Amino acid sequence: MKVGELIAGRYELEELVGEGGMSSVYRAHDAVLERRVAIKVLHEHFSRDSAYVERFRREARAIARLAHPHIVTVIDRGEWKGRQFIVFEHVEGENLKELVTREGPLPVARALELACQVARALAFAHELGIVHRDVKPHNVLVDPGGNAKVTDFGIARSLDADDALTETGTVLGTGHYISSEQASGERADEASDQYSLGVVLYELLAGEVPYPGENLMNVAMRHVSEPVPSVRAARPDVPERVDALVARALAKRP
């Protein structure tokens, strides 16, 4: 798909705004409701794989249940020229990674405010039996009003132990934010999202991740085996209670 193309006779692609391993995200114009939207399109080679298509469809079904002020709303889903797509509300602003890169460590109160908003969103999803499994600052959008919205439930899964698409021993998530149990190939649950949120909060406060590194497996193993670093060691003005909060979130045992 390319910029200028009209999808399903309704969504005109305006700009490619992001690209991942499984899909591309475009800003688009909804010609029916006269509004700007975001469209995630599954890559062509994955569209020929029934397992990936089912995962993509499951994402749409999962997010459609998540009506929450701090979760990006899904609007529509469909297929166009053999390519699966999902339509989301368009959130003006930037993601948390861009925010920290631009501003550096955030004021403690602001970092906690954003983390609490993300926590409320994840708690709501968990109540409905949905685990995100890829919580990271790239997947948290911040609108012009300063409100956080969690997006990209692309590898989310049901908490139902009978979920046929769950594969024990498969490492899912992003290296710098992955929980120790995910890094070990174990089943992710609500505590895994809490761990990843703890890493995000650490980064918002310290301006860097707790276990830096370029090699995915090396970083993952650091999450498994290395002691939890103190936020106060990187930033002494962080209150002890906040340091203890991050340490608890990053505990090795779920």
PDB file of C-alpha atoms in Angstrom:
ATOM      1  CA  MET A   1       0.000   0.000   0.000  1.00  0.00           C
ATOM      2  CA  LYS A   2       1.183   3.506  -0.700  1.00  0.00           C
ATOM      3  CA  VAL A   3       0.406   7.107   0.235  1.00  0.00           C
ATOM      4  CA  GLY A   4      -2.618   8.431  -1.635  1.00  0.00           C
ATOM      5  CA  GLU A   5      -4.287   5.031  -1.936  1.00  0.00           C
ATOM      6  CA  LEU A   6      -7.939   4.787  -0.894  1.00  0.00           C
ATOM      7  CA  ILE A   7      -8.532   1.790   1.372  1.00  0.00           C
ATOM      8  CA  ALA A   8     -11.938   0.099   1.320  1.00  0.00           C
ATOM      9  CA  GLY A   9     -13.359   3.114  -0.505  1.00  0.00           C
ATOM     10  CA  ARG A  10     -13.082   5.146   2.699  1.00  0.00           C
ATOM     11  CA  TYR A  11      -9.611   5.660   4.161  1.00  0.00           C
ATOM     12  CA  GLU A  12      -7.110   7.737   2.172  1.00  0.00           C
ATOM     13  CA  LEU A  13      -3.519   7.077   3.236  1.00  0.00           C
ATOM     14  CA  GLU A  14      -1.706  10.358   3.959  1.00  0.00           C
ATOM     15  CA  GLU A  15       1.652   9.436   5.485  1.00  0.00           C
ATOM     16  CA  LEU A  16       3.622   6.426   6.693  1.00  0.00           C
ATOM     17  CA  VAL A  17       4.231   7.185  10.389  1.00  0.00           C
ATOM     18  CA  GLY A  18       5.665   3.922  11.693  1.00  0.00           C
ATOM     19  CA  GLU A  19       6.848   0.495  10.652  1.00  0.00           C
ATOM     20  CA  GLY A  20       7.402  -2.659  12.676  1.00  0.00           C
ATOM     21  CA  GLY A  21       8.240  -6.281  12.118  1.00  0.00           C
ATOM     22  CA  MET A  22       4.654  -7.288  11.337  1.00  0.00           C
ATOM     23  CA  SER A  23       2.913  -4.138  10.136  1.00  0.00           C
ATOM     24  CA  SER A  24       3.055  -0.550   8.944  1.00  0.00           C
ATOM     25  CA  VAL A  25       1.089   2.351  10.419  1.00  0.00           C
ATOM     26  CA  TYR A  26      -0.275   5.189   8.307  1.00  0.00           C
ATOM     27  CA  ARG A  27      -1.999   8.433   9.117  1.00  0.00           C
ATOM     28  CA  ALA A  28      -5.139   8.542   6.991  1.00  0.00           C
ATOM     29  CA  HIS A  29      -8.278  10.550   6.294  1.00  0.00           C
ATOM     30  CA  ASP A  30     -11.671   8.953   6.897  1.00  0.00           C
ATOM     31  CA  ALA A  31     -13.757  10.241   3.987  1.00  0.00           C
ATOM     32  CA  VAL A  32     -17.031   9.055   5.529  1.00  0.00           C
ATOM     33  CA  LEU A  33     -16.767  10.715   8.939  1.00  0.00           C
ATOM     34  CA  GLU A  34     -14.363  13.483   7.813  1.00  0.00           C
ATOM     35  CA  ARG A  35     -11.713  12.854  10.454  1.00  0.00           C
ATOM     36  CA  ARG A  36      -8.102  11.808  10.747  1.00  0.00           C
ATOM     37  CA  VAL A  37      -7.391   8.188  11.756  1.00  0.00           C
ATOM     38  CA  ALA A  38      -4.450   5.797  12.061  1.00  0.00           C
ATOM     39  CA  ILE A  39      -4.380   2.558  10.063  1.00  0.00           C
ATOM     40  CA  LYS A  40      -2.210  -0.442  10.855  1.00  0.00           C
ATOM     41  CA  VAL A  41      -1.650  -2.667   7.815  1.00  0.00           C
ATOM     42  CA  LEU A  42      -0.230  -6.186   8.115  1.00  0.00           C
ATOM     43  CA  HIS A  43       2.850  -6.701   5.903  1.00  0.00           C
ATOM     44  CA  GLU A  44       2.103  -8.545   2.686  1.00  0.00           C
ATOM     45  CA  HIS A  45       4.201 -11.645   3.418  1.00  0.00           C
ATOM     46  CA  PHE A  46       2.436 -12.085   6.791  1.00  0.00           C
ATOM     47  CA  SER A  47      -0.970 -11.695   5.140  1.00  0.00           C
ATOM     48  CA  ARG A  48      -0.341 -15.043   3.466  1.00  0.00           C
ATOM     49  CA  ASP A  49       0.251 -16.738   6.844  1.00  0.00           C
ATOM     50  CA  SER A  50      -2.976 -17.819   8.519  1.00  0.00           C
ATOM     51  CA  ALA A  51      -1.416 -17.743  12.025  1.00  0.00           C
ATOM     52  CA  TYR A  52      -0.297 -14.135  11.634  1.00  0.00           C
ATOM     53  CA  VAL A  53      -3.634 -13.128  10.141  1.00  0.00           C
ATOM     54  CA  GLU A  54      -5.421 -14.684  13.117  1.00  0.00           C
ATOM     55  CA  ARG A  55      -3.118 -12.839  15.538  1.00  0.00           C
ATOM     56  CA  PHE A  56      -3.890  -9.591  13.714  1.00  0.00           C
ATOM     57  CA  ARG A  57      -7.630 -10.215  13.827  1.00  0.00           C
ATOM     58  CA  ARG A  58      -7.365 -11.115  17.499  1.00  0.00           C
ATOM     59  CA  GLU A  59      -5.665  -7.787  18.166  1.00  0.00           C
ATOM     60  CA  ALA A  60      -8.658  -5.970  16.674  1.00  0.00           C
ATOM     61  CA  ARG A  61     -11.111  -8.023  18.716  1.00  0.00           C
ATOM     62  CA  ALA A  62      -9.103  -7.493  21.898  1.00  0.00           C
ATOM     63  CA  ILE A  63      -8.726  -3.741  21.544  1.00  0.00           C
ATOM     64  CA  ALA A  64     -12.374  -3.330  20.524  1.00  0.00           C
ATOM     65  CA  ARG A  65     -13.278  -4.444  24.070  1.00  0.00           C
ATOM     66  CA  LEU A  66     -10.976  -1.889  25.679  1.00  0.00           C
ATOM     67  CA  ALA A  67     -13.057   1.269  25.950  1.00  0.00           C
ATOM     68  CA  HIS A  68     -10.876   3.318  28.308  1.00  0.00           C
ATOM     69  CA  PRO A  69      -9.645   6.942  28.285  1.00  0.00           C
ATOM     70  CA  HIS A  70      -6.012   5.799  28.394  1.00  0.00           C
ATOM     71  CA  ILE A  71      -6.238   3.171  25.629  1.00  0.00           C
ATOM     72  CA  VAL A  72      -6.241   4.040  21.922  1.00  0.00           C
ATOM     73  CA  THR A  73      -9.699   3.250  20.502  1.00  0.00           C
ATOM     74  CA  VAL A  74     -10.143   0.792  17.633  1.00  0.00           C
ATOM     75  CA  ILE A  75     -12.637   2.043  15.035  1.00  0.00           C
ATOM     76  CA  ASP A  76     -12.751  -0.535  12.264  1.00  0.00           C
ATOM     77  CA  ARG A  77     -11.008  -3.563  10.787  1.00  0.00           C
ATOM     78  CA  GLY A  78     -11.080  -5.258   7.418  1.00  0.00           C
ATOM     79  CA  GLU A  79      -9.210  -6.654   4.437  1.00  0.00           C
ATOM     80  CA  TRP A  80      -8.133  -4.798   1.309  1.00  0.00           C
ATOM     81  CA  LYS A  81      -6.432  -6.438  -1.660  1.00  0.00           C
ATOM     82  CA  GLY A  82      -5.486  -9.382   0.518  1.00  0.00           C
ATOM     83  CA  ARG A  83      -4.008  -7.184   3.275  1.00  0.00           C
ATOM     84  CA  GLN A  84      -5.450  -7.073   6.786  1.00  0.00           C
ATOM     85  CA  PHE A  85      -5.904  -3.658   8.387  1.00  0.00           C
ATOM     86  CA  ILE A  86      -7.105  -2.112  11.654  1.00  0.00           C
ATOM     87  CA  VAL A  87      -8.284   1.492  12.006  1.00  0.00           C
ATOM     88  CA  PHE A  88      -7.586   3.407  15.244  1.00  0.00           C
ATOM     89  CA  GLU A  89      -8.304   6.860  16.545  1.00  0.00           C
ATOM     90  CA  HIS A  90      -5.492   9.224  15.593  1.00  0.00           C
ATOM     91  CA  VAL A  91      -3.634  10.643  18.600  1.00  0.00           C
ATOM     92  CA  GLU A  92      -1.808  13.906  17.966  1.00  0.00           C
ATOM     93  CA  GLY A  93       1.451  14.296  19.870  1.00  0.00           C
ATOM     94  CA  GLU A  94       4.389  11.957  20.494  1.00  0.00           C
ATOM     95  CA  ASN A  95       5.200   8.716  22.235  1.00  0.00           C
ATOM     96  CA  LEU A  96       6.955   8.435  25.598  1.00  0.00           C
ATOM     97  CA  LYS A  97      10.254   7.400  23.977  1.00  0.00           C
ATOM     98  CA  GLU A  98      10.272  10.569  21.891  1.00  0.00           C
ATOM     99  CA  LEU A  99       9.328  12.614  24.964  1.00  0.00           C
ATOM    100  CA  VAL A 100      12.226  11.276  27.061  1.00  0.00           C
ATOM    101  CA  THR A 101      14.660  11.584  24.159  1.00  0.00           C
ATOM    102  CA  ARG A 102      13.649  15.216  23.734  1.00  0.00           C
ATOM    103  CA  GLU A 103      13.371  16.267  27.382  1.00  0.00           C
ATOM    104  CA  GLY A 104      15.579  13.801  29.278  1.00  0.00           C
ATOM    105  CA  PRO A 105      14.514  12.625  32.760  1.00  0.00           C
ATOM    106  CA  LEU A 106      11.055  13.931  33.618  1.00  0.00           C
ATOM    107  CA  PRO A 107      10.042  15.676  36.853  1.00  0.00           C
ATOM    108  CA  VAL A 108       9.171  12.980  39.393  1.00  0.00           C
ATOM    109  CA  ALA A 109       5.521  14.027  39.688  1.00  0.00           C
ATOM    110  CA  ARG A 110       5.083  14.040  35.907  1.00  0.00           C
ATOM    111  CA  ALA A 111       6.712  10.618  35.519  1.00  0.00           C
ATOM    112  CA  LEU A 112       4.427   9.177  38.207  1.00  0.00           C
ATOM    113  CA  GLU A 113       1.360  10.793  36.636  1.00  0.00           C
ATOM    114  CA  LEU A 114       2.088   9.194  33.257  1.00  0.00           C
ATOM    115  CA  ALA A 115       2.922   5.826  34.830  1.00  0.00           C
ATOM    116  CA  CYS A 116      -0.348   5.874  36.795  1.00  0.00           C
ATOM    117  CA  GLN A 117      -2.331   6.550  33.625  1.00  0.00           C
ATOM    118  CA  VAL A 118      -0.654   3.613  31.885  1.00  0.00           C
ATOM    119  CA  ALA A 119      -1.211   1.454  34.977  1.00  0.00           C
ATOM    120  CA  ARG A 120      -4.934   2.234  34.962  1.00  0.00           C
ATOM    121  CA  ALA A 121      -5.133   1.273  31.287  1.00  0.00           C
ATOM    122  CA  LEU A 122      -3.313  -2.013  31.861  1.00  0.00           C
ATOM    123  CA  ALA A 123      -5.398  -2.801  34.954  1.00  0.00           C
ATOM    124  CA  PHE A 124      -8.557  -2.318  32.885  1.00  0.00           C
ATOM    125  CA  ALA A 125      -7.221  -4.678  30.201  1.00  0.00           C
ATOM    126  CA  HIS A 126      -6.226  -7.230  32.841  1.00  0.00           C
ATOM    127  CA  GLU A 127      -9.737  -7.143  34.301  1.00  0.00           C
ATOM    128  CA  LEU A 128     -10.975  -8.220  30.868  1.00  0.00           C
ATOM    129  CA  GLY A 129      -8.397 -11.007  30.703  1.00  0.00           C
ATOM    130  CA  ILE A 130      -6.030  -9.269  28.272  1.00  0.00           C
ATOM    131  CA  VAL A 131      -2.256  -8.985  28.782  1.00  0.00           C
ATOM    132  CA  HIS A 132      -0.405  -6.494  26.572  1.00  0.00           C
ATOM    133  CA  ARG A 133       3.009  -8.281  26.662  1.00  0.00           C
ATOM    134  CA  ASP A 134       4.906  -5.452  24.949  1.00  0.00           C
ATOM    135  CA  VAL A 135       4.640  -2.467  27.294  1.00  0.00           C
ATOM    136  CA  LYS A 136       7.315   0.066  26.329  1.00  0.00           C
ATOM    137  CA  PRO A 137       7.495   3.860  25.896  1.00  0.00           C
ATOM    138  CA  HIS A 138       7.146   3.509  22.115  1.00  0.00           C
ATOM    139  CA  ASN A 139       3.649   2.059  22.719  1.00  0.00           C
ATOM    140  CA  VAL A 140       2.435   4.909  24.917  1.00  0.00           C
ATOM    141  CA  LEU A 141       1.224   8.000  23.071  1.00  0.00           C
ATOM    142  CA  VAL A 142       0.982  11.366  24.810  1.00  0.00           C
ATOM    143  CA  ASP A 143      -1.608  13.783  23.438  1.00  0.00           C
ATOM    144  CA  PRO A 144      -1.255  17.596  23.474  1.00  0.00           C
ATOM    145  CA  GLY A 145      -3.100  17.688  26.807  1.00  0.00           C
ATOM    146  CA  GLY A 146      -0.460  15.475  28.406  1.00  0.00           C
ATOM    147  CA  ASN A 147      -2.650  12.373  28.629  1.00  0.00           C
ATOM    148  CA  ALA A 148      -1.137   8.943  28.017  1.00  0.00           C
ATOM    149  CA  LYS A 149      -2.805   6.400  25.726  1.00  0.00           C
ATOM    150  CA  VAL A 150      -1.587   2.815  25.455  1.00  0.00           C
ATOM    151  CA  THR A 151      -1.500   1.364  21.953  1.00  0.00           C
ATOM    152  CA  ASP A 152      -0.215  -1.613  19.977  1.00  0.00           C
ATOM    153  CA  PHE A 153      -1.732  -4.686  21.562  1.00  0.00           C
ATOM    154  CA  GLY A 154      -0.221  -6.587  18.622  1.00  0.00           C
ATOM    155  CA  ILE A 155       1.066  -9.479  20.734  1.00  0.00           C
ATOM    156  CA  ALA A 156      -1.605  -9.245  23.397  1.00  0.00           C
ATOM    157  CA  ARG A 157      -3.079 -12.537  24.473  1.00  0.00           C
ATOM    158  CA  SER A 158      -5.988 -13.814  26.459  1.00  0.00           C
ATOM    159  CA  LEU A 159      -5.290 -14.913  30.030  1.00  0.00           C
ATOM    160  CA  ASP A 160      -7.232 -18.074  29.191  1.00  0.00           C
ATOM    161  CA  ALA A 161      -4.780 -20.941  29.660  1.00  0.00           C
ATOM    162  CA  ASP A 162      -6.426 -22.746  26.738  1.00  0.00           C
ATOM    163  CA  ASP A 163      -5.534 -20.008  24.247  1.00  0.00           C
ATOM    164  CA  ALA A 164      -4.423 -22.008  21.217  1.00  0.00           C
ATOM    165  CA  LEU A 165      -2.067 -19.294  20.012  1.00  0.00           C
ATOM    166  CA  THR A 166      -0.008 -19.281  23.207  1.00  0.00           C
ATOM    167  CA  GLU A 167       3.405 -20.873  22.739  1.00  0.00           C
ATOM    168  CA  THR A 168       5.365 -21.676  25.912  1.00  0.00           C
ATOM    169  CA  GLY A 169       9.053 -21.168  25.210  1.00  0.00           C
ATOM    170  CA  THR A 170       8.490 -18.346  22.729  1.00  0.00           C
ATOM    171  CA  VAL A 171      10.074 -15.056  23.766  1.00  0.00           C
ATOM    172  CA  LEU A 172       7.717 -12.161  23.033  1.00  0.00           C
ATOM    173  CA  GLY A 173       8.193  -8.539  23.984  1.00  0.00           C
ATOM    174  CA  THR A 174      10.963  -5.989  23.474  1.00  0.00           C
ATOM    175  CA  GLY A 175      14.412  -6.629  24.975  1.00  0.00           C
ATOM    176  CA  HIS A 176      14.942  -3.538  27.110  1.00  0.00           C
ATOM    177  CA  TYR A 177      11.454  -3.825  28.655  1.00  0.00           C
ATOM    178  CA  ILE A 178      10.959  -7.594  28.801  1.00  0.00           C
ATOM    179  CA  SER A 179      10.153  -9.269  32.109  1.00  0.00           C
ATOM    180  CA  SER A 180      12.448 -11.946  33.489  1.00  0.00           C
ATOM    181  CA  GLU A 181       9.811 -14.646  33.000  1.00  0.00           C
ATOM    182  CA  GLN A 182       9.267 -13.637  29.357  1.00  0.00           C
ATOM    183  CA  ALA A 183      13.024 -13.583  28.778  1.00  0.00           C
ATOM    184  CA  SER A 184      13.110 -17.148  30.137  1.00  0.00           C
ATOM    185  CA  GLY A 185      10.386 -18.220  27.691  1.00  0.00           C
ATOM    186  CA  GLU A 186       7.739 -18.573  30.375  1.00  0.00           C
ATOM    187  CA  ARG A 187       4.079 -17.577  30.157  1.00  0.00           C
ATOM    188  CA  ALA A 188       3.369 -13.851  30.457  1.00  0.00           C
ATOM    189  CA  ASP A 189       0.628 -12.610  32.770  1.00  0.00           C
ATOM    190  CA  GLU A 190      -0.425  -9.373  34.469  1.00  0.00           C
ATOM    191  CA  ALA A 191       2.812  -9.266  36.483  1.00  0.00           C
ATOM    192  CA  SER A 192       4.791  -9.238  33.224  1.00  0.00           C
ATOM    193  CA  ASP A 193       3.061  -6.008  32.185  1.00  0.00           C
ATOM    194  CA  GLN A 194       3.733  -4.580  35.650  1.00  0.00           C
ATOM    195  CA  TYR A 195       7.440  -5.398  35.285  1.00  0.00           C
ATOM    196  CA  SER A 196       7.628  -3.696  31.891  1.00  0.00           C
ATOM    197  CA  LEU A 197       5.801  -0.660  33.268  1.00  0.00           C
ATOM    198  CA  GLY A 198       8.404  -0.561  36.057  1.00  0.00           C
ATOM    199  CA  VAL A 199      11.132  -0.393  33.393  1.00  0.00           C
ATOM    200  CA  VAL A 200       9.263   2.433  31.655  1.00  0.00           C
ATOM    201  CA  LEU A 201       8.965   4.356  34.937  1.00  0.00           C
ATOM    202  CA  TYR A 202      12.679   3.818  35.607  1.00  0.00           C
ATOM    203  CA  GLU A 203      13.454   5.301  32.182  1.00  0.00           C
ATOM    204  CA  LEU A 204      11.128   8.268  32.698  1.00  0.00           C
ATOM    205  CA  LEU A 205      12.955   9.049  35.950  1.00  0.00           C
ATOM    206  CA  ALA A 206      16.540   8.197  35.005  1.00  0.00           C
ATOM    207  CA  GLY A 207      16.507   9.020  31.306  1.00  0.00           C
ATOM    208  CA  GLU A 208      17.837   5.562  30.449  1.00  0.00           C
ATOM    209  CA  VAL A 209      16.772   1.923  30.789  1.00  0.00           C
ATOM    210  CA  PRO A 210      17.983  -0.113  33.803  1.00  0.00           C
ATOM    211  CA  TYR A 211      19.739  -2.734  31.665  1.00  0.00           C
ATOM    212  CA  PRO A 212      21.225  -1.069  28.572  1.00  0.00           C
ATOM    213  CA  GLY A 213      22.863  -3.045  25.758  1.00  0.00           C
ATOM    214  CA  GLU A 214      22.781  -3.596  22.030  1.00  0.00           C
ATOM    215  CA  ASN A 215      22.384  -7.377  21.921  1.00  0.00           C
ATOM    216  CA  LEU A 216      18.819  -8.596  22.491  1.00  0.00           C
ATOM    217  CA  MET A 217      19.732 -11.839  24.225  1.00  0.00           C
ATOM    218  CA  ASN A 218      22.380 -10.185  26.397  1.00  0.00           C
ATOM    219  CA  VAL A 219      19.883  -7.584  27.600  1.00  0.00           C
ATOM    220  CA  ALA A 220      17.221 -10.255  28.167  1.00  0.00           C
ATOM    221  CA  MET A 221      19.611 -12.290  30.328  1.00  0.00           C
ATOM    222  CA  ARG A 222      20.465  -9.184  32.372  1.00  0.00           C
ATOM    223  CA  HIS A 223      16.756  -8.913  33.176  1.00  0.00           C
ATOM    224  CA  VAL A 224      16.851 -12.524  34.354  1.00  0.00           C
ATOM    225  CA  SER A 225      20.009 -12.528  36.449  1.00  0.00           C
ATOM    226  CA  GLU A 226      21.284  -9.066  37.416  1.00  0.00           C
ATOM    227  CA  PRO A 227      20.237  -7.199  40.576  1.00  0.00           C
ATOM    228  CA  VAL A 228      17.682  -4.413  40.198  1.00  0.00           C
ATOM    229  CA  PRO A 229      19.547  -1.088  39.909  1.00  0.00           C
ATOM    230  CA  SER A 230      18.446   1.741  42.181  1.00  0.00           C
ATOM    231  CA  VAL A 231      16.810   4.731  40.507  1.00  0.00           C
ATOM    232  CA  ARG A 232      18.251   6.899  43.270  1.00  0.00           C
ATOM    233  CA  ALA A 233      21.756   5.843  42.224  1.00  0.00           C
ATOM    234  CA  ALA A 234      21.083   7.387  38.821  1.00  0.00           C
ATOM    235  CA  ARG A 235      19.036  10.279  40.172  1.00  0.00           C
ATOM    236  CA  PRO A 236      19.392  11.129  43.884  1.00  0.00           C
ATOM    237  CA  ASP A 237      16.356  13.446  44.042  1.00  0.00           C
ATOM    238  CA  VAL A 238      13.958  10.503  43.467  1.00  0.00           C
ATOM    239  CA  PRO A 239      12.138   9.792  46.774  1.00  0.00           C
ATOM    240  CA  GLU A 240      12.958   6.525  48.540  1.00  0.00           C
ATOM    241  CA  ARG A 241       9.326   5.415  48.283  1.00  0.00           C
ATOM    242  CA  VAL A 242       9.437   5.784  44.499  1.00  0.00           C
ATOM    243  CA  ASP A 243      12.743   3.903  44.361  1.00  0.00           C
ATOM    244  CA  ALA A 244      11.111   1.093  46.386  1.00  0.00           C
ATOM    245  CA  LEU A 245       8.105   1.113  44.042  1.00  0.00           C
ATOM    246  CA  VAL A 246      10.317   0.637  40.972  1.00  0.00           C
ATOM    247  CA  ALA A 247      12.352  -2.072  42.722  1.00  0.00           C
ATOM    248  CA  ARG A 248       9.175  -3.975  43.578  1.00  0.00           C
ATOM    249  CA  ALA A 249       7.910  -3.728  39.986  1.00  0.00           C
ATOM    250  CA  LEU A 250      11.264  -5.053  38.747  1.00  0.00           C
ATOM    251  CA  ALA A 251      11.435  -7.987  41.175  1.00  0.00           C
ATOM    252  CA  LYS A 252      12.701 -11.132  39.461  1.00  0.00           C
ATOM    253  CA  ARG A 253       9.897 -13.337  40.787  1.00  0.00           C
ATOM    254  CA  PRO A 254       6.471 -12.391  39.378  1.00  0.00           C
TER     255      PRO A 254
END
